[in-house]
PDB file of N, CA and C in Angstrom:
ATOM      1  N   MET B  19     -49.273 -19.049  12.752  1.00 69.00           N
ATOM      2  CA  MET B  19     -48.540 -18.369  11.723  1.00 69.00           C
ATOM      3  C   MET B  19     -48.618 -19.175  10.431  1.00 69.00           C
ATOM      4  N   GLU B  20     -48.872 -18.495   9.352  1.00 80.00           N
ATOM      5  CA  GLU B  20     -49.083 -19.137   8.078  1.00 80.00           C
ATOM      6  C   GLU B  20     -47.733 -19.444   7.416  1.00 80.00           C
ATOM      7  N   GLU B  21     -47.633 -20.584   6.782  1.00 81.00           N
ATOM      8  CA  GLU B  21     -46.392 -21.019   6.184  1.00 81.00           C
ATOM      9  C   GLU B  21     -46.178 -20.256   4.859  1.00 81.00           C
ATOM     10  N   ASP B  22     -44.959 -19.835   4.611  1.00 83.00           N
ATOM     11  CA  ASP B  22     -44.589 -19.114   3.408  1.00 83.00           C
ATOM     12  C   ASP B  22     -44.703 -20.040   2.200  1.00 83.00           C
ATOM     13  N   PRO B  23     -45.406 -19.650   1.128  1.00 85.00           N
ATOM     14  CA  PRO B  23     -45.569 -20.503  -0.041  1.00 85.00           C
ATOM     15  C   PRO B  23     -44.269 -20.788  -0.770  1.00 85.00           C
ATOM     16  N   VAL B  24     -43.358 -19.829  -0.789  1.00 84.00           N
ATOM     17  CA  VAL B  24     -42.081 -20.011  -1.490  1.00 84.00           C
ATOM     18  C   VAL B  24     -41.236 -21.022  -0.728  1.00 84.00           C
ATOM     19  N   LEU B  25     -41.152 -20.906   0.569  1.00 78.00           N
ATOM     20  CA  LEU B  25     -40.385 -21.797   1.383  1.00 78.00           C
ATOM     21  C   LEU B  25     -40.918 -23.216   1.340  1.00 78.00           C
ATOM     22  N   SER B  26     -42.233 -23.353   1.231  1.00 80.00           N
ATOM     23  CA  SER B  26     -42.803 -24.666   1.158  1.00 80.00           C
ATOM     24  C   SER B  26     -42.493 -25.329  -0.177  1.00 80.00           C
ATOM     25  N   ARG B  27     -42.339 -24.558  -1.226  1.00 82.00           N
ATOM     26  CA  ARG B  27     -41.978 -25.146  -2.546  1.00 82.00           C
ATOM     27  C   ARG B  27     -40.478 -25.523  -2.590  1.00 82.00           C
ATOM     28  N   ILE B  28     -39.642 -24.728  -1.948  1.00 78.00           N
ATOM     29  CA  ILE B  28     -38.227 -24.967  -1.952  1.00 78.00           C
ATOM     30  C   ILE B  28     -37.892 -26.230  -1.151  1.00 78.00           C
ATOM     31  N   GLY B  29     -38.512 -26.378   0.005  1.00 77.00           N
ATOM     32  CA  GLY B  29     -38.218 -27.535   0.807  1.00 77.00           C
ATOM     33  C   GLY B  29     -37.106 -27.330   1.764  1.00 77.00           C
ATOM     34  N   GLN B  30     -36.668 -28.422   2.395  1.00 78.00           N
ATOM     35  CA  GLN B  30     -35.636 -28.374   3.370  1.00 78.00           C
ATOM     36  C   GLN B  30     -34.241 -28.448   2.701  1.00 78.00           C
ATOM     37  N   PHE B  31     -33.176 -28.452   3.550  1.00 80.00           N
ATOM     38  CA  PHE B  31     -31.819 -28.541   3.026  1.00 80.00           C
ATOM     39  C   PHE B  31     -31.622 -29.945   2.475  1.00 80.00           C
ATOM     40  N   GLY B  32     -31.237 -30.025   1.197  1.00 84.00           N
ATOM     41  CA  GLY B  32     -31.103 -31.350   0.564  1.00 84.00           C
ATOM     42  C   GLY B  32     -29.841 -31.413  -0.322  1.00 84.00           C
ATOM     43  N   ARG B  33     -29.873 -32.398  -1.255  1.00 89.00           N
ATOM     44  CA  ARG B  33     -28.698 -32.602  -2.137  1.00 89.00           C
ATOM     45  C   ARG B  33     -28.445 -31.399  -3.025  1.00 89.00           C
ATOM     46  N   TRP B  34     -29.494 -30.795  -3.560  1.00 86.00           N
ATOM     47  CA  TRP B  34     -29.294 -29.670  -4.472  1.00 86.00           C
ATOM     48  C   TRP B  34     -28.599 -28.489  -3.738  1.00 86.00           C
ATOM     49  N   GLN B  35     -29.080 -28.209  -2.545  1.00 87.00           N
ATOM     50  CA  GLN B  35     -28.473 -27.129  -1.748  1.00 87.00           C
ATOM     51  C   GLN B  35     -27.015 -27.445  -1.417  1.00 87.00           C
ATOM     52  N   ALA B  36     -26.751 -28.689  -1.047  1.00 92.00           N
ATOM     53  CA  ALA B  36     -25.358 -29.087  -0.686  1.00 92.00           C
ATOM     54  C   ALA B  36     -24.475 -28.992  -1.935  1.00 92.00           C
ATOM     55  N   LYS B  37     -24.936 -29.413  -3.086  1.00 94.00           N
ATOM     56  CA  LYS B  37     -24.149 -29.344  -4.291  1.00 94.00           C
ATOM     57  C   LYS B  37     -23.893 -27.903  -4.707  1.00 94.00           C
ATOM     58  N   THR B  38     -24.910 -27.063  -4.588  1.00 93.00           N
ATOM     59  CA  THR B  38     -24.747 -25.646  -5.003  1.00 93.00           C
ATOM     60  C   THR B  38     -23.743 -24.943  -4.070  1.00 93.00           C
ATOM     61  N   ILE B  39     -23.857 -25.181  -2.782  1.00 94.00           N
ATOM     62  CA  ILE B  39     -22.943 -24.557  -1.825  1.00 94.00           C
ATOM     63  C   ILE B  39     -21.501 -25.040  -2.062  1.00 94.00           C
ATOM     64  N   SER B  40     -21.341 -26.338  -2.353  1.00 95.00           N
ATOM     65  CA  SER B  40     -20.015 -26.856  -2.605  1.00 95.00           C
ATOM     66  C   SER B  40     -19.366 -26.265  -3.843  1.00 95.00           C
ATOM     67  N   VAL B  41     -20.097 -26.097  -4.924  1.00 95.00           N
ATOM     68  CA  VAL B  41     -19.567 -25.470  -6.138  1.00 95.00           C
ATOM     69  C   VAL B  41     -19.174 -24.026  -5.878  1.00 95.00           C
ATOM     70  N   VAL B  42     -20.021 -23.297  -5.186  1.00 95.00           N
ATOM     71  CA  VAL B  42     -19.706 -21.897  -4.868  1.00 95.00           C
ATOM     72  C   VAL B  42     -18.467 -21.791  -4.004  1.00 95.00           C
ATOM     73  N   GLN B  43     -18.324 -22.665  -3.011  1.00 94.00           N
ATOM     74  CA  GLN B  43     -17.157 -22.657  -2.168  1.00 94.00           C
ATOM     75  C   GLN B  43     -15.881 -23.022  -2.921  1.00 94.00           C
ATOM     76  N   LEU B  44     -16.008 -23.959  -3.827  1.00 93.00           N
ATOM     77  CA  LEU B  44     -14.849 -24.387  -4.636  1.00 93.00           C
ATOM     78  C   LEU B  44     -14.340 -23.254  -5.479  1.00 93.00           C
ATOM     79  N   VAL B  45     -15.263 -22.555  -6.144  1.00 92.00           N
ATOM     80  CA  VAL B  45     -14.863 -21.409  -6.965  1.00 92.00           C
ATOM     81  C   VAL B  45     -14.289 -20.279  -6.053  1.00 92.00           C
ATOM     82  N   GLY B  46     -14.921 -20.060  -4.933  1.00 91.00           N
ATOM     83  CA  GLY B  46     -14.446 -19.011  -4.008  1.00 91.00           C
ATOM     84  C   GLY B  46     -13.068 -19.323  -3.463  1.00 91.00           C
ATOM     85  N   PHE B  47     -12.765 -20.593  -3.222  1.00 90.00           N
ATOM     86  CA  PHE B  47     -11.470 -20.986  -2.731  1.00 90.00           C
ATOM     87  C   PHE B  47     -10.362 -20.602  -3.700  1.00 90.00           C
ATOM     88  N   PHE B  48     -10.522 -20.889  -4.980  1.00 88.00           N
ATOM     89  CA  PHE B  48      -9.476 -20.567  -5.949  1.00 88.00           C
ATOM     90  C   PHE B  48      -9.401 -19.072  -6.212  1.00 88.00           C
ATOM     91  N   THR B  49     -10.528 -18.401  -6.189  1.00 89.00           N
ATOM     92  CA  THR B  49     -10.508 -16.927  -6.332  1.00 89.00           C
ATOM     93  C   THR B  49      -9.771 -16.300  -5.178  1.00 89.00           C
ATOM     94  N   ALA B  50     -10.008 -16.748  -3.983  1.00 90.00           N
ATOM     95  CA  ALA B  50      -9.351 -16.180  -2.795  1.00 90.00           C
ATOM     96  C   ALA B  50      -7.853 -16.369  -2.873  1.00 90.00           C
ATOM     97  N   TRP B  51      -7.390 -17.539  -3.332  1.00 87.00           N
ATOM     98  CA  TRP B  51      -5.945 -17.770  -3.429  1.00 87.00           C
ATOM     99  C   TRP B  51      -5.313 -16.905  -4.489  1.00 87.00           C
ATOM    100  N   GLN B  52      -6.040 -16.651  -5.564  1.00 87.00           N
ATOM    101  CA  GLN B  52      -5.520 -15.769  -6.632  1.00 87.00           C
ATOM    102  C   GLN B  52      -5.359 -14.400  -6.086  1.00 87.00           C
ATOM    103  N   MET B  53      -6.317 -13.883  -5.357  1.00 87.00           N
ATOM    104  CA  MET B  53      -6.221 -12.537  -4.773  1.00 87.00           C
ATOM    105  C   MET B  53      -5.158 -12.468  -3.673  1.00 87.00           C
ATOM    106  N   LEU B  54      -4.997 -13.534  -2.898  1.00 87.00           N
ATOM    107  CA  LEU B  54      -4.043 -13.553  -1.794  1.00 87.00           C
ATOM    108  C   LEU B  54      -2.628 -13.724  -2.301  1.00 87.00           C
ATOM    109  N   SER B  55      -2.417 -14.281  -3.469  1.00 88.00           N
ATOM    110  CA  SER B  55      -1.079 -14.574  -3.989  1.00 88.00           C
ATOM    111  C   SER B  55      -0.261 -13.301  -4.184  1.00 88.00           C
ATOM    112  N   VAL B  56      -0.913 -12.165  -4.428  1.00 85.00           N
ATOM    113  CA  VAL B  56      -0.213 -10.887  -4.608  1.00 85.00           C
ATOM    114  C   VAL B  56       0.646 -10.588  -3.390  1.00 85.00           C
ATOM    115  N   SER B  57       0.151 -10.928  -2.203  1.00 84.00           N
ATOM    116  CA  SER B  57       0.885 -10.672  -0.965  1.00 84.00           C
ATOM    117  C   SER B  57       2.221 -11.372  -0.923  1.00 84.00           C
ATOM    118  N   PHE B  58       2.295 -12.557  -1.598  1.00 86.00           N
ATOM    119  CA  PHE B  58       3.508 -13.340  -1.545  1.00 86.00           C
ATOM    120  C   PHE B  58       4.394 -13.165  -2.780  1.00 86.00           C
ATOM    121  N   LEU B  59       3.816 -12.782  -3.891  1.00 87.00           N
ATOM    122  CA  LEU B  59       4.572 -12.741  -5.139  1.00 87.00           C
ATOM    123  C   LEU B  59       5.154 -11.375  -5.512  1.00 87.00           C
ATOM    124  N   VAL B  60       4.510 -10.288  -5.094  1.00 84.00           N
ATOM    125  CA  VAL B  60       4.946  -8.957  -5.447  1.00 84.00           C
ATOM    126  C   VAL B  60       6.067  -8.530  -4.513  1.00 84.00           C
ATOM    127  N   PRO B  61       7.189  -8.061  -5.055  1.00 83.00           N
ATOM    128  CA  PRO B  61       8.299  -7.614  -4.187  1.00 83.00           C
ATOM    129  C   PRO B  61       7.965  -6.278  -3.528  1.00 83.00           C
ATOM    130  N   GLU B  62       8.712  -6.002  -2.456  1.00 81.00           N
ATOM    131  CA  GLU B  62       8.553  -4.699  -1.798  1.00 81.00           C
ATOM    132  C   GLU B  62       9.165  -3.657  -2.728  1.00 81.00           C
ATOM    133  N   ILE B  63       8.435  -2.558  -2.870  1.00 80.00           N
ATOM    134  CA  ILE B  63       8.905  -1.507  -3.775  1.00 80.00           C
ATOM    135  C   ILE B  63       9.383  -0.324  -2.962  1.00 80.00           C
ATOM    136  N   ASP B  64      10.563   0.164  -3.299  1.00 77.00           N
ATOM    137  CA  ASP B  64      11.122   1.288  -2.582  1.00 77.00           C
ATOM    138  C   ASP B  64      10.373   2.575  -3.046  1.00 77.00           C
ATOM    139  N   TYR B  65      10.092   3.431  -2.107  1.00 78.00           N
ATOM    140  CA  TYR B  65       9.429   4.669  -2.398  1.00 78.00           C
ATOM    141  C   TYR B  65       9.951   5.788  -1.502  1.00 78.00           C
ATOM    142  N   TRP B  66       9.776   7.034  -1.924  1.00 77.00           N
ATOM    143  CA  TRP B  66      10.300   8.140  -1.156  1.00 77.00           C
ATOM    144  C   TRP B  66       9.452   9.385  -1.485  1.00 77.00           C
ATOM    145  N   CYS B  67       9.581  10.386  -0.617  1.00 79.00           N
ATOM    146  CA  CYS B  67       8.896  11.649  -0.853  1.00 79.00           C
ATOM    147  C   CYS B  67       9.610  12.358  -1.954  1.00 79.00           C
ATOM    148  N   SER B  68       8.848  12.928  -2.849  1.00 77.00           N
ATOM    149  CA  SER B  68       9.412  13.671  -3.963  1.00 77.00           C
ATOM    150  C   SER B  68       9.090  15.177  -3.791  1.00 77.00           C
ATOM    151  N   PRO B  69      10.097  15.984  -3.567  1.00 75.00           N
ATOM    152  CA  PRO B  69       9.833  17.415  -3.362  1.00 75.00           C
ATOM    153  C   PRO B  69       9.190  18.011  -4.629  1.00 75.00           C
ATOM    154  N   PRO B  70       8.098  18.750  -4.485  1.00 71.00           N
ATOM    155  CA  PRO B  70       7.376  19.277  -5.662  1.00 71.00           C
ATOM    156  C   PRO B  70       8.215  20.290  -6.427  1.00 71.00           C
ATOM    157  N   GLY B  71       9.149  20.983  -5.810  1.00 68.00           N
ATOM    158  CA  GLY B  71       9.917  21.989  -6.496  1.00 68.00           C
ATOM    159  C   GLY B  71      10.946  21.441  -7.476  1.00 68.00           C
ATOM    160  N   LEU B  72      11.388  20.218  -7.316  1.00 67.00           N
ATOM    161  CA  LEU B  72      12.447  19.668  -8.178  1.00 67.00           C
ATOM    162  C   LEU B  72      11.915  19.139  -9.527  1.00 67.00           C
ATOM    163  N   GLU B  73      10.649  18.780  -9.566  1.00 66.00           N
ATOM    164  CA  GLU B  73      10.016  18.270 -10.791  1.00 66.00           C
ATOM    165  C   GLU B  73      10.833  17.101 -11.390  1.00 66.00           C
ATOM    166  N   ILE B  74      11.174  16.132 -10.580  1.00 65.00           N
ATOM    167  CA  ILE B  74      11.924  14.957 -11.052  1.00 65.00           C
ATOM    168  C   ILE B  74      10.950  14.081 -11.764  1.00 65.00           C
ATOM    169  N   PRO B  75      11.327  13.521 -12.937  1.00 65.00           N
ATOM    170  CA  PRO B  75      10.455  12.682 -13.695  1.00 65.00           C
ATOM    171  C   PRO B  75      10.040  11.464 -12.849  1.00 65.00           C
ATOM    172  N   VAL B  76       8.792  11.061 -12.958  1.00 61.00           N
ATOM    173  CA  VAL B  76       8.256   9.948 -12.187  1.00 61.00           C
ATOM    174  C   VAL B  76       9.007   8.683 -12.551  1.00 61.00           C
ATOM    175  N   GLY B  77       9.438   7.922 -11.522  1.00 59.00           N
ATOM    176  CA  GLY B  77      10.122   6.667 -11.749  1.00 59.00           C
ATOM    177  C   GLY B  77      11.647   6.789 -11.821  1.00 59.00           C
ATOM    178  N   GLU B  78      12.175   7.995 -11.854  1.00 62.00           N
ATOM    179  CA  GLU B  78      13.611   8.160 -11.905  1.00 62.00           C
ATOM    180  C   GLU B  78      14.200   7.883 -10.522  1.00 62.00           C
ATOM    181  N   ASN B  79      15.092   6.932 -10.425  1.00 59.00           N
ATOM    182  CA  ASN B  79      15.666   6.533  -9.132  1.00 59.00           C
ATOM    183  C   ASN B  79      16.827   7.480  -8.812  1.00 59.00           C
ATOM    184  N   VAL B  80      16.705   8.201  -7.721  1.00 61.00           N
ATOM    185  CA  VAL B  80      17.700   9.145  -7.322  1.00 61.00           C
ATOM    186  C   VAL B  80      18.281   8.709  -5.991  1.00 61.00           C
ATOM    187  N   ASN B  81      19.504   9.119  -5.722  1.00 59.00           N
ATOM    188  CA  ASN B  81      20.176   8.720  -4.488  1.00 59.00           C
ATOM    189  C   ASN B  81      20.331   9.888  -3.551  1.00 59.00           C
ATOM    190  N   TRP B  82      19.240  10.567  -3.298  1.00 60.00           N
ATOM    191  CA  TRP B  82      19.270  11.732  -2.405  1.00 60.00           C
ATOM    192  C   TRP B  82      18.091  11.672  -1.438  1.00 60.00           C
ATOM    193  N   THR B  83      17.514  10.492  -1.219  1.00 59.00           N
ATOM    194  CA  THR B  83      16.353  10.420  -0.322  1.00 59.00           C
ATOM    195  C   THR B  83      16.661  10.854   1.074  1.00 59.00           C
ATOM    196  N   SER B  84      17.913  10.755   1.526  1.00 62.00           N
ATOM    197  CA  SER B  84      18.249  11.198   2.890  1.00 62.00           C
ATOM    198  C   SER B  84      18.188  12.728   2.966  1.00 62.00           C
ATOM    199  N   TRP B  85      18.197  13.410   1.844  1.00 68.00           N
ATOM    200  CA  TRP B  85      18.069  14.839   1.824  1.00 68.00           C
ATOM    201  C   TRP B  85      16.606  15.270   1.980  1.00 68.00           C
ATOM    202  N   THR B  86      15.694  14.441   1.562  1.00 73.00           N
ATOM    203  CA  THR B  86      14.266  14.871   1.549  1.00 73.00           C
ATOM    204  C   THR B  86      13.501  14.405   2.794  1.00 73.00           C
ATOM    205  N   SER B  87      13.852  13.266   3.376  1.00 77.00           N
ATOM    206  CA  SER B  87      13.091  12.683   4.450  1.00 77.00           C
ATOM    207  C   SER B  87      13.904  12.589   5.731  1.00 77.00           C
ATOM    208  N   PRO B  88      13.246  12.825   6.889  1.00 79.00           N
ATOM    209  CA  PRO B  88      13.958  12.667   8.156  1.00 79.00           C
ATOM    210  C   PRO B  88      14.114  11.215   8.493  1.00 79.00           C
ATOM    211  N   TRP B  89      15.048  10.914   9.355  1.00 79.00           N
ATOM    212  CA  TRP B  89      15.294   9.551   9.842  1.00 79.00           C
ATOM    213  C   TRP B  89      14.491   9.306  11.111  1.00 79.00           C
ATOM    214  N   VAL B  90      13.880   8.150  11.293  1.00 83.00           N
ATOM    215  CA  VAL B  90      13.128   7.775  12.465  1.00 83.00           C
ATOM    216  C   VAL B  90      13.608   6.397  12.913  1.00 83.00           C
ATOM    217  N   ILE B  91      13.289   6.054  14.147  1.00 85.00           N
ATOM    218  CA  ILE B  91      13.680   4.740  14.693  1.00 85.00           C
ATOM    219  C   ILE B  91      12.407   3.858  14.734  1.00 85.00           C
ATOM    220  N   GLU B  92      12.477   2.723  14.047  1.00 84.00           N
ATOM    221  CA  GLU B  92      11.377   1.731  14.046  1.00 84.00           C
ATOM    222  C   GLU B  92      11.986   0.384  14.329  1.00 84.00           C
ATOM    223  N   ASN B  93      11.460  -0.300  15.313  1.00 88.00           N
ATOM    224  CA  ASN B  93      11.935  -1.624  15.680  1.00 88.00           C
ATOM    225  C   ASN B  93      13.457  -1.662  15.883  1.00 88.00           C
ATOM    226  N   ASN B  94      13.964  -0.696  16.600  1.00 89.00           N
ATOM    227  CA  ASN B  94      15.404  -0.572  16.932  1.00 89.00           C
ATOM    228  C   ASN B  94      16.252  -0.410  15.674  1.00 89.00           C
ATOM    229  N   LYS B  95      15.669   0.070  14.586  1.00 87.00           N
ATOM    230  CA  LYS B  95      16.427   0.350  13.332  1.00 87.00           C
ATOM    231  C   LYS B  95      16.168   1.789  12.928  1.00 87.00           C
ATOM    232  N   THR B  96      17.188   2.408  12.381  1.00 85.00           N
ATOM    233  CA  THR B  96      17.046   3.796  11.875  1.00 85.00           C
ATOM    234  C   THR B  96      16.669   3.689  10.392  1.00 85.00           C
ATOM    235  N   VAL B  97      15.478   4.203  10.058  1.00 82.00           N
ATOM    236  CA  VAL B  97      14.981   4.148   8.698  1.00 82.00           C
ATOM    237  C   VAL B  97      14.465   5.529   8.282  1.00 82.00           C
ATOM    238  N   LEU B  98      14.307   5.713   6.955  1.00 80.00           N
ATOM    239  CA  LEU B  98      13.781   6.961   6.469  1.00 80.00           C
ATOM    240  C   LEU B  98      12.263   7.010   6.729  1.00 80.00           C
ATOM    241  N   ASP B  99      11.768   8.186   7.078  1.00 82.00           N
ATOM    242  CA  ASP B  99      10.337   8.381   7.272  1.00 82.00           C
ATOM    243  C   ASP B  99       9.714   8.642   5.891  1.00 82.00           C
ATOM    244  N   HIS B 100       8.932   7.717   5.412  1.00 80.00           N
ATOM    245  CA  HIS B 100       8.362   7.828   4.071  1.00 80.00           C
ATOM    246  C   HIS B 100       7.129   8.678   3.984  1.00 80.00           C
ATOM    247  N   CYS B 101       6.623   9.126   5.152  1.00 84.00           N
ATOM    248  CA  CYS B 101       5.392   9.915   5.144  1.00 84.00           C
ATOM    249  C   CYS B 101       5.625  11.417   5.399  1.00 84.00           C
ATOM    250  N   ASN B 102       6.842  11.753   5.818  1.00 85.00           N
ATOM    251  CA  ASN B 102       7.178  13.171   6.080  1.00 85.00           C
ATOM    252  C   ASN B 102       8.413  13.551   5.286  1.00 85.00           C
ATOM    253  N   MET B 103       8.550  14.863   5.089  1.00 83.00           N
ATOM    254  CA  MET B 103       9.707  15.388   4.398  1.00 83.00           C
ATOM    255  C   MET B 103      10.104  16.739   4.982  1.00 83.00           C
ATOM    256  N   PHE B 104      11.296  17.196   4.677  1.00 80.00           N
ATOM    257  CA  PHE B 104      11.718  18.513   5.098  1.00 80.00           C
ATOM    258  C   PHE B 104      11.114  19.573   4.204  1.00 80.00           C
ATOM    259  N   ASP B 105      10.637  20.631   4.808  1.00 80.00           N
ATOM    260  CA  ASP B 105      10.084  21.791   4.056  1.00 80.00           C
ATOM    261  C   ASP B 105      11.258  22.677   3.710  1.00 80.00           C
ATOM    262  N   HIS B 106      11.818  22.474   2.509  1.00 74.00           N
ATOM    263  CA  HIS B 106      13.053  23.148   2.122  1.00 74.00           C
ATOM    264  C   HIS B 106      13.042  23.416   0.625  1.00 74.00           C
ATOM    265  N   GLN B 107      13.691  24.471   0.216  1.00 73.00           N
ATOM    266  CA  GLN B 107      13.850  24.785  -1.210  1.00 73.00           C
ATOM    267  C   GLN B 107      15.095  24.025  -1.736  1.00 73.00           C
ATOM    268  N   TYR B 108      14.870  22.864  -2.314  1.00 67.00           N
ATOM    269  CA  TYR B 108      15.977  22.010  -2.720  1.00 67.00           C
ATOM    270  C   TYR B 108      16.706  22.540  -3.966  1.00 67.00           C
ATOM    271  N   THR B 109      16.068  23.388  -4.688  1.00 69.00           N
ATOM    272  CA  THR B 109      16.733  23.908  -5.910  1.00 69.00           C
ATOM    273  C   THR B 109      17.873  24.844  -5.583  1.00 69.00           C
ATOM    274  N   THR B 110      17.889  25.408  -4.368  1.00 70.00           N
ATOM    275  CA  THR B 110      18.957  26.384  -4.013  1.00 70.00           C
ATOM    276  C   THR B 110      19.922  25.825  -2.983  1.00 70.00           C
ATOM    277  N   SER B 111      19.684  24.595  -2.518  1.00 65.00           N
ATOM    278  CA  SER B 111      20.488  24.049  -1.441  1.00 65.00           C
ATOM    279  C   SER B 111      21.682  23.266  -1.951  1.00 65.00           C
ATOM    280  N   THR B 112      22.805  23.430  -1.310  1.00 63.00           N
ATOM    281  CA  THR B 112      23.996  22.668  -1.687  1.00 63.00           C
ATOM    282  C   THR B 112      24.603  21.884  -0.523  1.00 63.00           C
ATOM    283  N   LYS B 113      24.094  22.139   0.717  1.00 65.00           N
ATOM    284  CA  LYS B 113      24.644  21.491   1.875  1.00 65.00           C
ATOM    285  C   LYS B 113      23.533  20.743   2.615  1.00 65.00           C
ATOM    286  N   LEU B 114      23.868  19.536   3.061  1.00 63.00           N
ATOM    287  CA  LEU B 114      22.919  18.728   3.830  1.00 63.00           C
ATOM    288  C   LEU B 114      22.561  19.367   5.144  1.00 63.00           C
ATOM    289  N   SER B 115      23.485  20.133   5.713  1.00 65.00           N
ATOM    290  CA  SER B 115      23.229  20.743   7.043  1.00 65.00           C
ATOM    291  C   SER B 115      22.102  21.797   6.933  1.00 65.00           C
ATOM    292  N   ASP B 116      21.937  22.411   5.738  1.00 67.00           N
ATOM    293  CA  ASP B 116      20.856  23.351   5.575  1.00 67.00           C
ATOM    294  C   ASP B 116      19.505  22.656   5.620  1.00 67.00           C
ATOM    295  N   VAL B 117      19.448  21.465   5.081  1.00 68.00           N
ATOM    296  CA  VAL B 117      18.179  20.718   5.015  1.00 68.00           C
ATOM    297  C   VAL B 117      17.797  20.213   6.392  1.00 68.00           C
ATOM    298  N   ASP B 118      18.729  19.750   7.174  1.00 68.00           N
ATOM    299  CA  ASP B 118      18.455  19.163   8.504  1.00 68.00           C
ATOM    300  C   ASP B 118      17.793  20.166   9.457  1.00 68.00           C
ATOM    301  N   GLN B 119      17.972  21.442   9.250  1.00 73.00           N
ATOM    302  CA  GLN B 119      17.407  22.435  10.116  1.00 73.00           C
ATOM    303  C   GLN B 119      16.027  22.915   9.661  1.00 73.00           C
ATOM    304  N   SER B 120      15.534  22.386   8.567  1.00 78.00           N
ATOM    305  CA  SER B 120      14.238  22.776   8.019  1.00 78.00           C
ATOM    306  C   SER B 120      13.088  22.105   8.805  1.00 78.00           C
ATOM    307  N   PRO B 121      11.919  22.733   8.834  1.00 85.00           N
ATOM    308  CA  PRO B 121      10.779  22.110   9.506  1.00 85.00           C
ATOM    309  C   PRO B 121      10.294  20.842   8.709  1.00 85.00           C
ATOM    310  N   ILE B 122       9.604  19.982   9.413  1.00 85.00           N
ATOM    311  CA  ILE B 122       9.119  18.730   8.764  1.00 85.00           C
ATOM    312  C   ILE B 122       7.638  18.877   8.448  1.00 85.00           C
ATOM    313  N   ILE B 123       7.283  18.495   7.186  1.00 87.00           N
ATOM    314  CA  ILE B 123       5.883  18.535   6.741  1.00 87.00           C
ATOM    315  C   ILE B 123       5.500  17.141   6.184  1.00 87.00           C
ATOM    316  N   GLU B 124       4.208  16.954   5.944  1.00 89.00           N
ATOM    317  CA  GLU B 124       3.757  15.685   5.343  1.00 89.00           C
ATOM    318  C   GLU B 124       4.064  15.679   3.854  1.00 89.00           C
ATOM    319  N   CYS B 125       4.323  14.471   3.332  1.00 85.00           N
ATOM    320  CA  CYS B 125       4.552  14.320   1.895  1.00 85.00           C
ATOM    321  C   CYS B 125       3.255  14.545   1.144  1.00 85.00           C
ATOM    322  N   ILE B 126       3.381  15.138  -0.019  1.00 82.00           N
ATOM    323  CA  ILE B 126       2.224  15.292  -0.899  1.00 82.00           C
ATOM    324  C   ILE B 126       2.386  14.565  -2.205  1.00 82.00           C
ATOM    325  N   ARG B 127       3.603  14.069  -2.466  1.00 80.00           N
ATOM    326  CA  ARG B 127       3.897  13.345  -3.698  1.00 80.00           C
ATOM    327  C   ARG B 127       4.963  12.335  -3.395  1.00 80.00           C
ATOM    328  N   TRP B 128       4.842  11.139  -3.999  1.00 80.00           N
ATOM    329  CA  TRP B 128       5.789  10.073  -3.830  1.00 80.00           C
ATOM    330  C   TRP B 128       6.294   9.559  -5.164  1.00 80.00           C
ATOM    331  N   ASP B 129       7.517   9.103  -5.167  1.00 77.00           N
ATOM    332  CA  ASP B 129       8.086   8.448  -6.354  1.00 77.00           C
ATOM    333  C   ASP B 129       8.419   7.013  -5.942  1.00 77.00           C
ATOM    334  N   TYR B 130       8.331   6.116  -6.934  1.00 75.00           N
ATOM    335  CA  TYR B 130       8.534   4.686  -6.711  1.00 75.00           C
ATOM    336  C   TYR B 130       9.673   4.171  -7.569  1.00 75.00           C
ATOM    337  N   ALA B 131      10.465   3.248  -7.034  1.00 70.00           N
ATOM    338  CA  ALA B 131      11.567   2.692  -7.827  1.00 70.00           C
ATOM    339  C   ALA B 131      11.077   1.620  -8.734  1.00 70.00           C
TER     340      ALA B 131
END
């Protein structure tokens, strides 16, 4: 088998290759920590299903999320289901009992606090 001319000019692993790899790893180390820091620095943001019929302005914090989302049990805790909502006409409803009897559908729009 004939030796590759490019590989014969480059040579074996030496000081130049070690220095180049070290510089690239050093830069990659700090870049990775910068990208990973978001996991530790950004707070958890509350979000909920936003019924399309109400046309609530985006970002407006409302205290009626229990009306839009069913409750589920996760890790022995009762929490709101952020992925599903009741299929209900909220513009005409005045009682929570009306909403609880509605079918459950997937959320199509979310609002964030």
